[in-house]
């Protein structure tokens, strides 16, 4: 049985969404955020203290995008993975990693220094700079996404899950009104997917059943 350790709305939502898209059986283990601080026992499973953690037999993985790639390849063949023989293989790897390294990283600075830190440790300048950084990178997607089904390969793939999670986090941070039009349209389409809807329900049902706060960290009052 695959086990996924997850906090509501955290990056572990990527593998959760992938599991639902692939219709795999899994066990969802909910943690309060941040697990590194709240659940010291979790450090024995994942010394980083971060989510996701995926356990699949002897396999242990802690990078959300790598887990999506692993699941699609390991339990495929699946159209969610772009094969090495396809013309968009390079684009697939690029957008897969772009979603985390370029689109999620700047938002974590905004999240931390605008919402999670105590008022005296907040850094308005860093928040403004990294907010601008994120929106600047997002604008580069505008011409690429116009009229497309997915970000590459002409279909929905794990790269869309990677980028889609970054857009979900941006929505929680109140950045959605500044999305360029084609990015906004793309995000609306992604949210209509059954797999996305099932993953959203799964995290809330599991959080309630396991006594974990269902309010995502970015929306909590300090
Ligand atoms: N690059 C990793 C980042 C993992 C990560 O930092 N996860 C955050 C949640 S979004 C976390 O667990 N933060 C709590 C902490 O750093 O203590 C990934 O994509 O999975």
Coordinates of C-alpha atoms in Angstrom, one line a residue, residues 4 13 36 50 77 93 103 105 132 139 142 157 162 166 169 172-173 190 192:
X4 CA 1.4 9.7 1.5
X13 CA -1.1 18.1 -2.8
X36 CA 8.8 19.6 11.9
X50 CA 8.7 18.4 5.4
X77 CA 2.2 3.5 -18.8
X93 CA 10.9 17.8 -17.8
X103 CA 7.0 29.2 -9.5
X105 CA 10.1 28.9 -4.4
X132 CA 6.9 40.6 -8.1
X139 CA 3.8 36.3 -17.2
X142 CA 1.0 33.8 -21.0
X157 CA 0.4 15.7 -17.8
X162 CA 3.4 20.7 -10.9
X166 CA 1.9 26.6 -7.8
X169 CA -0.7 28.3 -3.6
X172 CA -4.3 31.1 -1.3
X173 CA -1.8 34.0 -1.2
X190 CA -7.3 22.5 -14.2
X192 CA -12.5 21.4 -13.2

